[in-house]
Amino acid sequence: MKGIILAGGSGTRLRPLTGALSKQLLPVYDKPMIYYPLSVLMLAGVREILLISTPTHSEMFRNMLGDGTRVGLRIEYAIQHEPKGIAEALIIGADFIGDDQVALVLGDNIFHGPQFAKILDDSVRELDGCALFGYRVKAPERYAVGELDDAERLLSLEEKPARPRSDLAVTGLYMYDSDVVGIAKNVSPSARGELEITDVNRAYLAQGRARLTELGRGIVWVDMGTHESLLHASQYVQLVEQWQGERIACVEEVALHKGFITAEQCHRLGEEMPGTAYGRYVRETASRHEIVLSA
């Protein structure tokens, strides 16, 4: 499976913070926002990733992440010249996807919870068409909404409905088989001139090949599109990391545990950040891993 991170848009709802900086490079407590969706793809076992951003911000991401080899990845870059919808990312990434399955994640989404890695593993293993992930919210009219029957089968999908049929929002993480490129290319622009990802998902639903997994209690999802949600995300990360002593979306740690890099490589990455709590955590993680292996 390959992965795409959509980190486009102008971040207008977060101005003046985004006046000169991409939203996805803003700090979320102790690390840039882009680390969170990146770690989601890594947890799913994805090592080949296409990062799509704007012409203005692409070089900033290159400077931060490089080609991904430091954490055992291969990262490529592409440009979305205008925000023409989430589904356009699949068309931009058509050659990158090729005949592979693909996971698409939005660059401003955080997912966290003790069962989340298992949910990802199960979804990748069982993927047959389209896999979506739902989360109960108080204002479903702000999101795409999925409706499930009593057997947890997906019945309908609506984009920002005035009268939602449920409170189950479709989050910014999507998994598809290789048919998705052809489906996306046949989607027509919506009334707001965008290629809606919900229309892609509806096409799979019409084929009987769309599944929505509810992310229940114990899983946290935050869409960091406003100042308030950005602050809440930072507060959540701070609380978890300080109380539990483990870091959320530490890409070096994820790479180590997934076998993308060795403990020695992980330790060297920590040494590149001397005098920082983050660097010390990466070094300690590598040392703990070596102890476990030698036990």
PDB file of C-alpha atoms in Angstrom:
ATOM      1  CA  MET A   1       0.000   0.000   0.000  1.00  0.00           C
ATOM      2  CA  LYS A   2       1.163   3.512  -0.846  1.00  0.00           C
ATOM      3  CA  GLY A   3       0.230   6.699   0.992  1.00  0.00           C
ATOM      4  CA  ILE A   4      -0.752  10.256   0.120  1.00  0.00           C
ATOM      5  CA  ILE A   5      -0.769  13.216   2.496  1.00  0.00           C
ATOM      6  CA  LEU A   6      -2.811  16.161   1.247  1.00  0.00           C
ATOM      7  CA  ALA A   7      -1.253  19.261   2.768  1.00  0.00           C
ATOM      8  CA  GLY A   8      -2.664  21.859   0.394  1.00  0.00           C
ATOM      9  CA  GLY A   9      -5.015  24.774   0.905  1.00  0.00           C
ATOM     10  CA  SER A  10      -4.284  28.267   2.150  1.00  0.00           C
ATOM     11  CA  GLY A  11      -5.318  27.807   5.787  1.00  0.00           C
ATOM     12  CA  THR A  12      -7.548  30.865   5.716  1.00  0.00           C
ATOM     13  CA  ARG A  13      -9.399  29.866   8.884  1.00  0.00           C
ATOM     14  CA  LEU A  14      -6.122  29.925  10.810  1.00  0.00           C
ATOM     15  CA  ARG A  15      -4.909  33.360   9.751  1.00  0.00           C
ATOM     16  CA  PRO A  16      -2.863  35.273  10.750  1.00  0.00           C
ATOM     17  CA  LEU A  17      -0.939  32.134  11.814  1.00  0.00           C
ATOM     18  CA  THR A  18      -0.820  30.942   8.209  1.00  0.00           C
ATOM     19  CA  GLY A  19       0.106  34.260   6.648  1.00  0.00           C
ATOM     20  CA  ALA A  20       3.578  33.008   5.702  1.00  0.00           C
ATOM     21  CA  LEU A  21       3.557  29.376   6.817  1.00  0.00           C
ATOM     22  CA  SER A  22       1.672  26.263   5.764  1.00  0.00           C
ATOM     23  CA  LYS A  23      -0.979  25.171   8.249  1.00  0.00           C
ATOM     24  CA  GLN A  24       0.526  21.698   8.289  1.00  0.00           C
ATOM     25  CA  LEU A  25       3.866  23.094   9.510  1.00  0.00           C
ATOM     26  CA  LEU A  26       2.356  24.810  12.539  1.00  0.00           C
ATOM     27  CA  PRO A  27       3.410  23.361  15.906  1.00  0.00           C
ATOM     28  CA  VAL A  28       1.048  20.988  17.671  1.00  0.00           C
ATOM     29  CA  TYR A  29       2.628  21.062  21.114  1.00  0.00           C
ATOM     30  CA  ASP A  30       6.132  19.625  20.510  1.00  0.00           C
ATOM     31  CA  LYS A  31       6.191  18.740  16.823  1.00  0.00           C
ATOM     32  CA  PRO A  32       4.906  20.062  13.471  1.00  0.00           C
ATOM     33  CA  MET A  33       1.382  19.167  12.455  1.00  0.00           C
ATOM     34  CA  ILE A  34       2.578  17.139   9.467  1.00  0.00           C
ATOM     35  CA  TYR A  35       4.144  14.543  11.796  1.00  0.00           C
ATOM     36  CA  TYR A  36       0.690  13.385  12.921  1.00  0.00           C
ATOM     37  CA  PRO A  37      -0.740  12.274   9.542  1.00  0.00           C
ATOM     38  CA  LEU A  38       2.709  11.016   8.542  1.00  0.00           C
ATOM     39  CA  SER A  39       2.793   8.749  11.592  1.00  0.00           C
ATOM     40  CA  VAL A  40      -0.685   7.407  10.704  1.00  0.00           C
ATOM     41  CA  LEU A  41       0.563   6.171   7.329  1.00  0.00           C
ATOM     42  CA  MET A  42       3.664   4.698   8.956  1.00  0.00           C
ATOM     43  CA  LEU A  43       1.544   2.877  11.545  1.00  0.00           C
ATOM     44  CA  ALA A  44      -0.392   1.365   8.635  1.00  0.00           C
ATOM     45  CA  GLY A  45       2.888  -0.007   7.292  1.00  0.00           C
ATOM     46  CA  VAL A  46       3.154   2.495   4.434  1.00  0.00           C
ATOM     47  CA  ARG A  47       6.702   3.376   3.379  1.00  0.00           C
ATOM     48  CA  GLU A  48       6.146   5.065  -0.012  1.00  0.00           C
ATOM     49  CA  ILE A  49       4.455   8.424   0.457  1.00  0.00           C
ATOM     50  CA  LEU A  50       3.458  11.297  -1.810  1.00  0.00           C
ATOM     51  CA  LEU A  51       3.077  14.657  -0.090  1.00  0.00           C
ATOM     52  CA  ILE A  52       0.880  17.092  -2.022  1.00  0.00           C
ATOM     53  CA  SER A  53       1.123  20.772  -1.133  1.00  0.00           C
ATOM     54  CA  THR A  54       0.921  24.231  -2.671  1.00  0.00           C
ATOM     55  CA  PRO A  55       3.582  25.824  -4.903  1.00  0.00           C
ATOM     56  CA  THR A  56       4.386  28.232  -2.065  1.00  0.00           C
ATOM     57  CA  HIS A  57       4.929  25.610   0.627  1.00  0.00           C
ATOM     58  CA  SER A  58       6.337  22.566  -1.173  1.00  0.00           C
ATOM     59  CA  GLU A  59       9.959  23.496  -0.564  1.00  0.00           C
ATOM     60  CA  MET A  60       9.278  23.970   3.150  1.00  0.00           C
ATOM     61  CA  PHE A  61       8.135  20.356   3.407  1.00  0.00           C
ATOM     62  CA  ARG A  62      11.146  19.174   1.426  1.00  0.00           C
ATOM     63  CA  ASN A  63      13.447  21.013   3.807  1.00  0.00           C
ATOM     64  CA  MET A  64      11.770  19.424   6.816  1.00  0.00           C
ATOM     65  CA  LEU A  65      11.212  15.841   5.645  1.00  0.00           C
ATOM     66  CA  GLY A  66      13.664  15.379   2.790  1.00  0.00           C
ATOM     67  CA  ASP A  67      13.265  12.156   0.853  1.00  0.00           C
ATOM     68  CA  GLY A  68      12.248  10.238   3.994  1.00  0.00           C
ATOM     69  CA  THR A  69      15.264   7.909   4.087  1.00  0.00           C
ATOM     70  CA  ARG A  70      16.264   9.036   7.589  1.00  0.00           C
ATOM     71  CA  VAL A  71      13.177   7.204   8.932  1.00  0.00           C
ATOM     72  CA  GLY A  72      13.119   4.414   6.366  1.00  0.00           C
ATOM     73  CA  LEU A  73      10.623   5.987   3.974  1.00  0.00           C
ATOM     74  CA  ARG A  74      10.520   7.164   0.381  1.00  0.00           C
ATOM     75  CA  ILE A  75       8.799  10.539   0.207  1.00  0.00           C
ATOM     76  CA  GLU A  76       7.947  12.219  -3.077  1.00  0.00           C
ATOM     77  CA  TYR A  77       6.328  15.605  -3.627  1.00  0.00           C
ATOM     78  CA  ALA A  78       3.647  17.010  -5.911  1.00  0.00           C
ATOM     79  CA  ILE A  79       1.822  20.316  -6.302  1.00  0.00           C
ATOM     80  CA  GLN A  80      -1.874  21.147  -6.013  1.00  0.00           C
ATOM     81  CA  HIS A  81      -1.990  24.555  -7.666  1.00  0.00           C
ATOM     82  CA  GLU A  82      -5.481  25.408  -6.410  1.00  0.00           C
ATOM     83  CA  PRO A  83      -7.685  23.831  -3.721  1.00  0.00           C
ATOM     84  CA  LYS A  84      -9.958  21.886  -6.083  1.00  0.00           C
ATOM     85  CA  GLY A  85     -11.042  19.217  -3.629  1.00  0.00           C
ATOM     86  CA  ILE A  86      -9.687  16.233  -1.754  1.00  0.00           C
ATOM     87  CA  ALA A  87     -10.435  13.847  -4.623  1.00  0.00           C
ATOM     88  CA  GLU A  88      -8.053  15.784  -6.865  1.00  0.00           C
ATOM     89  CA  ALA A  89      -5.188  14.390  -4.756  1.00  0.00           C
ATOM     90  CA  LEU A  90      -5.935  10.961  -6.228  1.00  0.00           C
ATOM     91  CA  ILE A  91      -5.690  12.327  -9.765  1.00  0.00           C
ATOM     92  CA  ILE A  92      -2.490  14.244  -9.009  1.00  0.00           C
ATOM     93  CA  GLY A  93      -1.071  11.044  -7.526  1.00  0.00           C
ATOM     94  CA  ALA A  94      -2.291   8.722 -10.310  1.00  0.00           C
ATOM     95  CA  ASP A  95       1.184   7.767 -11.580  1.00  0.00           C
ATOM     96  CA  PHE A  96       2.442   7.404  -8.022  1.00  0.00           C
ATOM     97  CA  ILE A  97      -0.427   5.065  -7.086  1.00  0.00           C
ATOM     98  CA  GLY A  98      -0.152   2.953 -10.216  1.00  0.00           C
ATOM     99  CA  ASP A  99      -1.746  -0.445  -9.581  1.00  0.00           C
ATOM    100  CA  ASP A 100      -1.310  -0.320  -5.799  1.00  0.00           C
ATOM    101  CA  GLN A 101      -3.717   0.232  -2.967  1.00  0.00           C
ATOM    102  CA  VAL A 102      -3.505   3.691  -1.417  1.00  0.00           C
ATOM    103  CA  ALA A 103      -4.214   5.385   1.902  1.00  0.00           C
ATOM    104  CA  LEU A 104      -5.059   9.083   1.711  1.00  0.00           C
ATOM    105  CA  VAL A 105      -4.844  11.194   4.863  1.00  0.00           C
ATOM    106  CA  LEU A 106      -5.480  14.897   5.324  1.00  0.00           C
ATOM    107  CA  GLY A 107      -2.547  16.869   6.649  1.00  0.00           C
ATOM    108  CA  ASP A 108      -4.467  18.504   9.497  1.00  0.00           C
ATOM    109  CA  ASN A 109      -5.902  15.380  11.162  1.00  0.00           C
ATOM    110  CA  ILE A 110      -4.783  13.725  14.402  1.00  0.00           C
ATOM    111  CA  PHE A 111      -5.714  10.146  15.284  1.00  0.00           C
ATOM    112  CA  HIS A 112      -4.629   8.561  18.546  1.00  0.00           C
ATOM    113  CA  GLY A 113      -5.637   5.702  20.811  1.00  0.00           C
ATOM    114  CA  PRO A 114      -4.449   2.328  22.094  1.00  0.00           C
ATOM    115  CA  GLN A 115      -6.493   0.364  19.541  1.00  0.00           C
ATOM    116  CA  PHE A 116      -5.817   2.596  16.560  1.00  0.00           C
ATOM    117  CA  ALA A 117      -2.821   0.653  15.223  1.00  0.00           C
ATOM    118  CA  LYS A 118      -4.867  -2.568  15.249  1.00  0.00           C
ATOM    119  CA  ILE A 119      -7.730  -0.846  13.439  1.00  0.00           C
ATOM    120  CA  LEU A 120      -5.265   0.236  10.751  1.00  0.00           C
ATOM    121  CA  ASP A 121      -3.753  -3.243  10.445  1.00  0.00           C
ATOM    122  CA  ASP A 122      -7.183  -4.854  10.142  1.00  0.00           C
ATOM    123  CA  SER A 123      -8.346  -2.302   7.574  1.00  0.00           C
ATOM    124  CA  VAL A 124      -5.282  -2.794   5.374  1.00  0.00           C
ATOM    125  CA  ARG A 125      -5.565  -6.576   5.568  1.00  0.00           C
ATOM    126  CA  GLU A 126      -9.297  -6.643   4.812  1.00  0.00           C
ATOM    127  CA  LEU A 127      -9.412  -3.851   2.239  1.00  0.00           C
ATOM    128  CA  ASP A 128     -11.790  -4.621  -0.608  1.00  0.00           C
ATOM    129  CA  GLY A 129     -12.715  -1.394  -2.349  1.00  0.00           C
ATOM    130  CA  CYS A 130     -12.964   1.527   0.048  1.00  0.00           C
ATOM    131  CA  ALA A 131     -12.354   1.750   3.803  1.00  0.00           C
ATOM    132  CA  LEU A 132     -13.613   4.800   5.706  1.00  0.00           C
ATOM    133  CA  PHE A 133     -13.368   5.725   9.374  1.00  0.00           C
ATOM    134  CA  GLY A 134     -16.190   7.383  11.304  1.00  0.00           C
ATOM    135  CA  TYR A 135     -16.274   9.387  14.518  1.00  0.00           C
ATOM    136  CA  ARG A 136     -19.277  10.542  16.574  1.00  0.00           C
ATOM    137  CA  VAL A 137     -19.462  14.353  16.682  1.00  0.00           C
ATOM    138  CA  LYS A 138     -21.769  17.033  18.064  1.00  0.00           C
ATOM    139  CA  ALA A 139     -22.077  18.976  14.796  1.00  0.00           C
ATOM    140  CA  PRO A 140     -22.221  16.399  11.988  1.00  0.00           C
ATOM    141  CA  GLU A 141     -23.551  18.979   9.529  1.00  0.00           C
ATOM    142  CA  ARG A 142     -19.960  20.308   9.252  1.00  0.00           C
ATOM    143  CA  TYR A 143     -18.691  17.007   7.834  1.00  0.00           C
ATOM    144  CA  ALA A 144     -19.430  14.196   5.443  1.00  0.00           C
ATOM    145  CA  VAL A 145     -21.778  11.891   7.333  1.00  0.00           C
ATOM    146  CA  GLY A 146     -22.106   8.126   7.174  1.00  0.00           C
ATOM    147  CA  GLU A 147     -25.189   6.120   8.116  1.00  0.00           C
ATOM    148  CA  LEU A 148     -24.858   2.543   9.371  1.00  0.00           C
ATOM    149  CA  ASP A 149     -27.551  -0.102   9.865  1.00  0.00           C
ATOM    150  CA  ASP A 150     -27.811  -2.376  12.903  1.00  0.00           C
ATOM    151  CA  ALA A 151     -25.305  -4.762  11.340  1.00  0.00           C
ATOM    152  CA  GLU A 152     -22.832  -1.876  10.874  1.00  0.00           C
ATOM    153  CA  ARG A 153     -23.219  -1.923   7.109  1.00  0.00           C
ATOM    154  CA  LEU A 154     -22.819   1.437   5.387  1.00  0.00           C
ATOM    155  CA  LEU A 155     -26.164   2.655   4.050  1.00  0.00           C
ATOM    156  CA  SER A 156     -25.519   6.226   2.903  1.00  0.00           C
ATOM    157  CA  LEU A 157     -22.983   9.032   2.653  1.00  0.00           C
ATOM    158  CA  GLU A 158     -23.864  12.740   2.594  1.00  0.00           C
ATOM    159  CA  GLU A 159     -21.585  15.762   2.295  1.00  0.00           C
ATOM    160  CA  LYS A 160     -22.337  18.396   4.951  1.00  0.00           C
ATOM    161  CA  PRO A 161     -26.082  17.600   5.108  1.00  0.00           C
ATOM    162  CA  ALA A 162     -28.506  20.168   6.516  1.00  0.00           C
ATOM    163  CA  ARG A 163     -30.348  17.330   8.285  1.00  0.00           C
ATOM    164  CA  PRO A 164     -27.791  14.616   9.037  1.00  0.00           C
ATOM    165  CA  ARG A 165     -29.072  11.048   9.212  1.00  0.00           C
ATOM    166  CA  SER A 166     -26.544  10.279  11.939  1.00  0.00           C
ATOM    167  CA  ASP A 167     -23.833  11.896  14.042  1.00  0.00           C
ATOM    168  CA  LEU A 168     -21.097   9.768  12.466  1.00  0.00           C
ATOM    169  CA  ALA A 169     -18.619  12.042  10.709  1.00  0.00           C
ATOM    170  CA  VAL A 170     -16.316  10.607   8.054  1.00  0.00           C
ATOM    171  CA  THR A 171     -12.782  11.447   9.142  1.00  0.00           C
ATOM    172  CA  GLY A 172      -9.866  12.536   6.965  1.00  0.00           C
ATOM    173  CA  LEU A 173      -8.416   9.065   6.450  1.00  0.00           C
ATOM    174  CA  TYR A 174      -9.386   6.937   3.452  1.00  0.00           C
ATOM    175  CA  MET A 175      -8.121   3.625   2.040  1.00  0.00           C
ATOM    176  CA  TYR A 176      -8.746   2.478  -1.521  1.00  0.00           C
ATOM    177  CA  ASP A 177      -7.922  -0.238  -4.002  1.00  0.00           C
ATOM    178  CA  SER A 178      -6.294   0.668  -7.318  1.00  0.00           C
ATOM    179  CA  ASP A 179      -9.674   1.366  -8.970  1.00  0.00           C
ATOM    180  CA  VAL A 180      -9.809   4.699  -7.166  1.00  0.00           C
ATOM    181  CA  VAL A 181      -7.877   6.649  -9.775  1.00  0.00           C
ATOM    182  CA  GLY A 182     -10.364   5.802 -12.511  1.00  0.00           C
ATOM    183  CA  ILE A 183     -13.267   6.574 -10.201  1.00  0.00           C
ATOM    184  CA  ALA A 184     -11.802   9.943  -9.193  1.00  0.00           C
ATOM    185  CA  LYS A 185     -11.246  10.910 -12.823  1.00  0.00           C
ATOM    186  CA  ASN A 186     -14.959  10.385 -13.508  1.00  0.00           C
ATOM    187  CA  VAL A 187     -16.124  12.606 -10.649  1.00  0.00           C
ATOM    188  CA  SER A 188     -17.703  15.904 -11.711  1.00  0.00           C
ATOM    189  CA  PRO A 189     -17.038  19.139  -9.790  1.00  0.00           C
ATOM    190  CA  SER A 190     -19.609  19.974  -7.141  1.00  0.00           C
ATOM    191  CA  ALA A 191     -21.545  23.232  -6.892  1.00  0.00           C
ATOM    192  CA  ARG A 192     -18.566  24.771  -5.098  1.00  0.00           C
ATOM    193  CA  GLY A 193     -16.269  23.749  -7.957  1.00  0.00           C
ATOM    194  CA  GLU A 194     -14.446  20.950  -6.108  1.00  0.00           C
ATOM    195  CA  LEU A 195     -13.927  17.253  -6.715  1.00  0.00           C
ATOM    196  CA  GLU A 196     -15.573  15.861  -3.604  1.00  0.00           C
ATOM    197  CA  ILE A 197     -14.075  12.806  -1.954  1.00  0.00           C
ATOM    198  CA  THR A 198     -17.602  11.893  -0.839  1.00  0.00           C
ATOM    199  CA  ASP A 199     -18.536  11.361  -4.498  1.00  0.00           C
ATOM    200  CA  VAL A 200     -15.631   8.923  -4.846  1.00  0.00           C
ATOM    201  CA  ASN A 201     -16.799   7.116  -1.722  1.00  0.00           C
ATOM    202  CA  ARG A 202     -20.387   7.040  -2.991  1.00  0.00           C
ATOM    203  CA  ALA A 203     -19.212   5.349  -6.180  1.00  0.00           C
ATOM    204  CA  TYR A 204     -17.719   2.553  -4.085  1.00  0.00           C
ATOM    205  CA  LEU A 205     -20.889   2.435  -1.985  1.00  0.00           C
ATOM    206  CA  ALA A 206     -22.975   2.005  -5.132  1.00  0.00           C
ATOM    207  CA  GLN A 207     -20.792  -1.004  -5.992  1.00  0.00           C
ATOM    208  CA  GLY A 208     -21.293  -2.442  -2.523  1.00  0.00           C
ATOM    209  CA  ARG A 209     -17.574  -2.050  -1.803  1.00  0.00           C
ATOM    210  CA  ALA A 210     -17.482   0.729   0.802  1.00  0.00           C
ATOM    211  CA  ARG A 211     -16.991   0.002   4.486  1.00  0.00           C
ATOM    212  CA  LEU A 212     -17.064   2.462   7.363  1.00  0.00           C
ATOM    213  CA  THR A 213     -15.390   1.550  10.668  1.00  0.00           C
ATOM    214  CA  GLU A 214     -16.505   3.543  13.672  1.00  0.00           C
ATOM    215  CA  LEU A 215     -13.656   4.818  15.805  1.00  0.00           C
ATOM    216  CA  GLY A 216     -15.226   4.302  19.194  1.00  0.00           C
ATOM    217  CA  ARG A 217     -14.322   5.252  22.725  1.00  0.00           C
ATOM    218  CA  GLY A 218     -10.618   5.315  23.407  1.00  0.00           C
ATOM    219  CA  ILE A 219      -9.785   6.820  20.010  1.00  0.00           C
ATOM    220  CA  VAL A 220      -9.256  10.558  19.637  1.00  0.00           C
ATOM    221  CA  TRP A 221      -9.715  12.356  16.318  1.00  0.00           C
ATOM    222  CA  VAL A 222      -9.128  16.081  15.853  1.00  0.00           C
ATOM    223  CA  ASP A 223      -9.552  18.054  12.632  1.00  0.00           C
ATOM    224  CA  MET A 224      -7.251  21.033  13.270  1.00  0.00           C
ATOM    225  CA  GLY A 225      -8.967  23.514  11.000  1.00  0.00           C
ATOM    226  CA  THR A 226      -9.668  26.257  13.549  1.00  0.00           C
ATOM    227  CA  HIS A 227      -7.731  28.080  16.246  1.00  0.00           C
ATOM    228  CA  GLU A 228      -9.782  26.309  18.900  1.00  0.00           C
ATOM    229  CA  SER A 229      -9.234  22.802  17.542  1.00  0.00           C
ATOM    230  CA  LEU A 230      -5.520  23.510  17.054  1.00  0.00           C
ATOM    231  CA  LEU A 231      -5.267  24.581  20.692  1.00  0.00           C
ATOM    232  CA  HIS A 232      -7.282  21.572  21.886  1.00  0.00           C
ATOM    233  CA  ALA A 233      -5.037  19.222  19.914  1.00  0.00           C
ATOM    234  CA  SER A 234      -1.916  20.739  21.471  1.00  0.00           C
ATOM    235  CA  GLN A 235      -3.408  20.484  24.942  1.00  0.00           C
ATOM    236  CA  TYR A 236      -4.346  16.852  24.383  1.00  0.00           C
ATOM    237  CA  VAL A 237      -0.873  15.930  23.149  1.00  0.00           C
ATOM    238  CA  GLN A 238       0.742  17.758  26.061  1.00  0.00           C
ATOM    239  CA  LEU A 239      -1.490  16.024  28.608  1.00  0.00           C
ATOM    240  CA  VAL A 240      -0.919  12.523  27.218  1.00  0.00           C
ATOM    241  CA  GLU A 241       2.813  12.958  26.825  1.00  0.00           C
ATOM    242  CA  GLN A 242       3.366  14.446  30.265  1.00  0.00           C
ATOM    243  CA  TRP A 243       1.160  11.964  32.110  1.00  0.00           C
ATOM    244  CA  GLN A 244       2.107   8.810  30.226  1.00  0.00           C
ATOM    245  CA  GLY A 245       5.695   9.625  29.325  1.00  0.00           C
ATOM    246  CA  GLU A 246       5.165   8.480  25.749  1.00  0.00           C
ATOM    247  CA  ARG A 247       5.065  10.734  22.716  1.00  0.00           C
ATOM    248  CA  ILE A 248       2.324  10.869  20.121  1.00  0.00           C
ATOM    249  CA  ALA A 249       3.450  10.819  16.466  1.00  0.00           C
ATOM    250  CA  CYS A 250       7.164  10.518  17.182  1.00  0.00           C
ATOM    251  CA  VAL A 251       8.054   9.390  13.663  1.00  0.00           C
ATOM    252  CA  GLU A 252      11.466   8.066  14.716  1.00  0.00           C
ATOM    253  CA  GLU A 253       9.832   5.833  17.327  1.00  0.00           C
ATOM    254  CA  VAL A 254       7.197   4.592  14.877  1.00  0.00           C
ATOM    255  CA  ALA A 255       9.901   3.854  12.293  1.00  0.00           C
ATOM    256  CA  LEU A 256      11.842   1.847  14.867  1.00  0.00           C
ATOM    257  CA  HIS A 257       8.873  -0.200  16.065  1.00  0.00           C
ATOM    258  CA  LYS A 258       7.747  -0.903  12.482  1.00  0.00           C
ATOM    259  CA  GLY A 259      11.232  -2.113  11.565  1.00  0.00           C
ATOM    260  CA  PHE A 260      11.881   0.687   9.080  1.00  0.00           C
ATOM    261  CA  ILE A 261      15.116   1.640  10.906  1.00  0.00           C
ATOM    262  CA  THR A 262      17.408  -0.019  13.442  1.00  0.00           C
ATOM    263  CA  ALA A 263      17.916   1.012  17.064  1.00  0.00           C
ATOM    264  CA  GLU A 264      21.351   2.317  16.117  1.00  0.00           C
ATOM    265  CA  GLN A 265      19.865   4.508  13.391  1.00  0.00           C
ATOM    266  CA  CYS A 266      17.170   5.706  15.792  1.00  0.00           C
ATOM    267  CA  HIS A 267      19.782   6.643  18.381  1.00  0.00           C
ATOM    268  CA  ARG A 268      21.714   8.661  15.804  1.00  0.00           C
ATOM    269  CA  LEU A 269      18.552  10.542  14.881  1.00  0.00           C
ATOM    270  CA  GLY A 270      18.125  11.466  18.532  1.00  0.00           C
ATOM    271  CA  GLU A 271      21.709  12.683  18.652  1.00  0.00           C
ATOM    272  CA  GLU A 272      20.885  15.107  15.830  1.00  0.00           C
ATOM    273  CA  MET A 273      18.649  16.981  18.307  1.00  0.00           C
ATOM    274  CA  PRO A 274      20.967  17.559  21.281  1.00  0.00           C
ATOM    275  CA  GLY A 275      19.673  19.568  24.213  1.00  0.00           C
ATOM    276  CA  THR A 276      16.020  18.870  23.396  1.00  0.00           C
ATOM    277  CA  ALA A 277      13.513  16.745  25.276  1.00  0.00           C
ATOM    278  CA  TYR A 278      12.398  15.268  21.959  1.00  0.00           C
ATOM    279  CA  GLY A 279      15.920  14.194  21.040  1.00  0.00           C
ATOM    280  CA  ARG A 280      16.437  12.674  24.475  1.00  0.00           C
ATOM    281  CA  TYR A 281      13.183  10.708  24.110  1.00  0.00           C
ATOM    282  CA  VAL A 282      14.295   9.333  20.722  1.00  0.00           C
ATOM    283  CA  ARG A 283      17.638   8.222  22.203  1.00  0.00           C
ATOM    284  CA  GLU A 284      15.937   6.625  25.214  1.00  0.00           C
ATOM    285  CA  THR A 285      13.483   4.842  22.920  1.00  0.00           C
ATOM    286  CA  ALA A 286      16.381   3.372  20.948  1.00  0.00           C
ATOM    287  CA  SER A 287      18.112   2.247  24.140  1.00  0.00           C
ATOM    288  CA  ARG A 288      14.938   0.580  25.471  1.00  0.00           C
ATOM    289  CA  HIS A 289      14.492  -1.216  22.167  1.00  0.00           C
ATOM    290  CA  GLU A 290      18.049  -2.579  22.304  1.00  0.00           C
ATOM    291  CA  ILE A 291      17.489  -3.837  25.845  1.00  0.00           C
ATOM    292  CA  VAL A 292      14.314  -5.660  24.799  1.00  0.00           C
ATOM    293  CA  LEU A 293      16.066  -7.282  21.853  1.00  0.00           C
ATOM    294  CA  SER A 294      18.964  -8.433  24.012  1.00  0.00           C
ATOM    295  CA  ALA A 295      16.749  -9.801  26.804  1.00  0.00           C
TER     296      ALA A 295
END
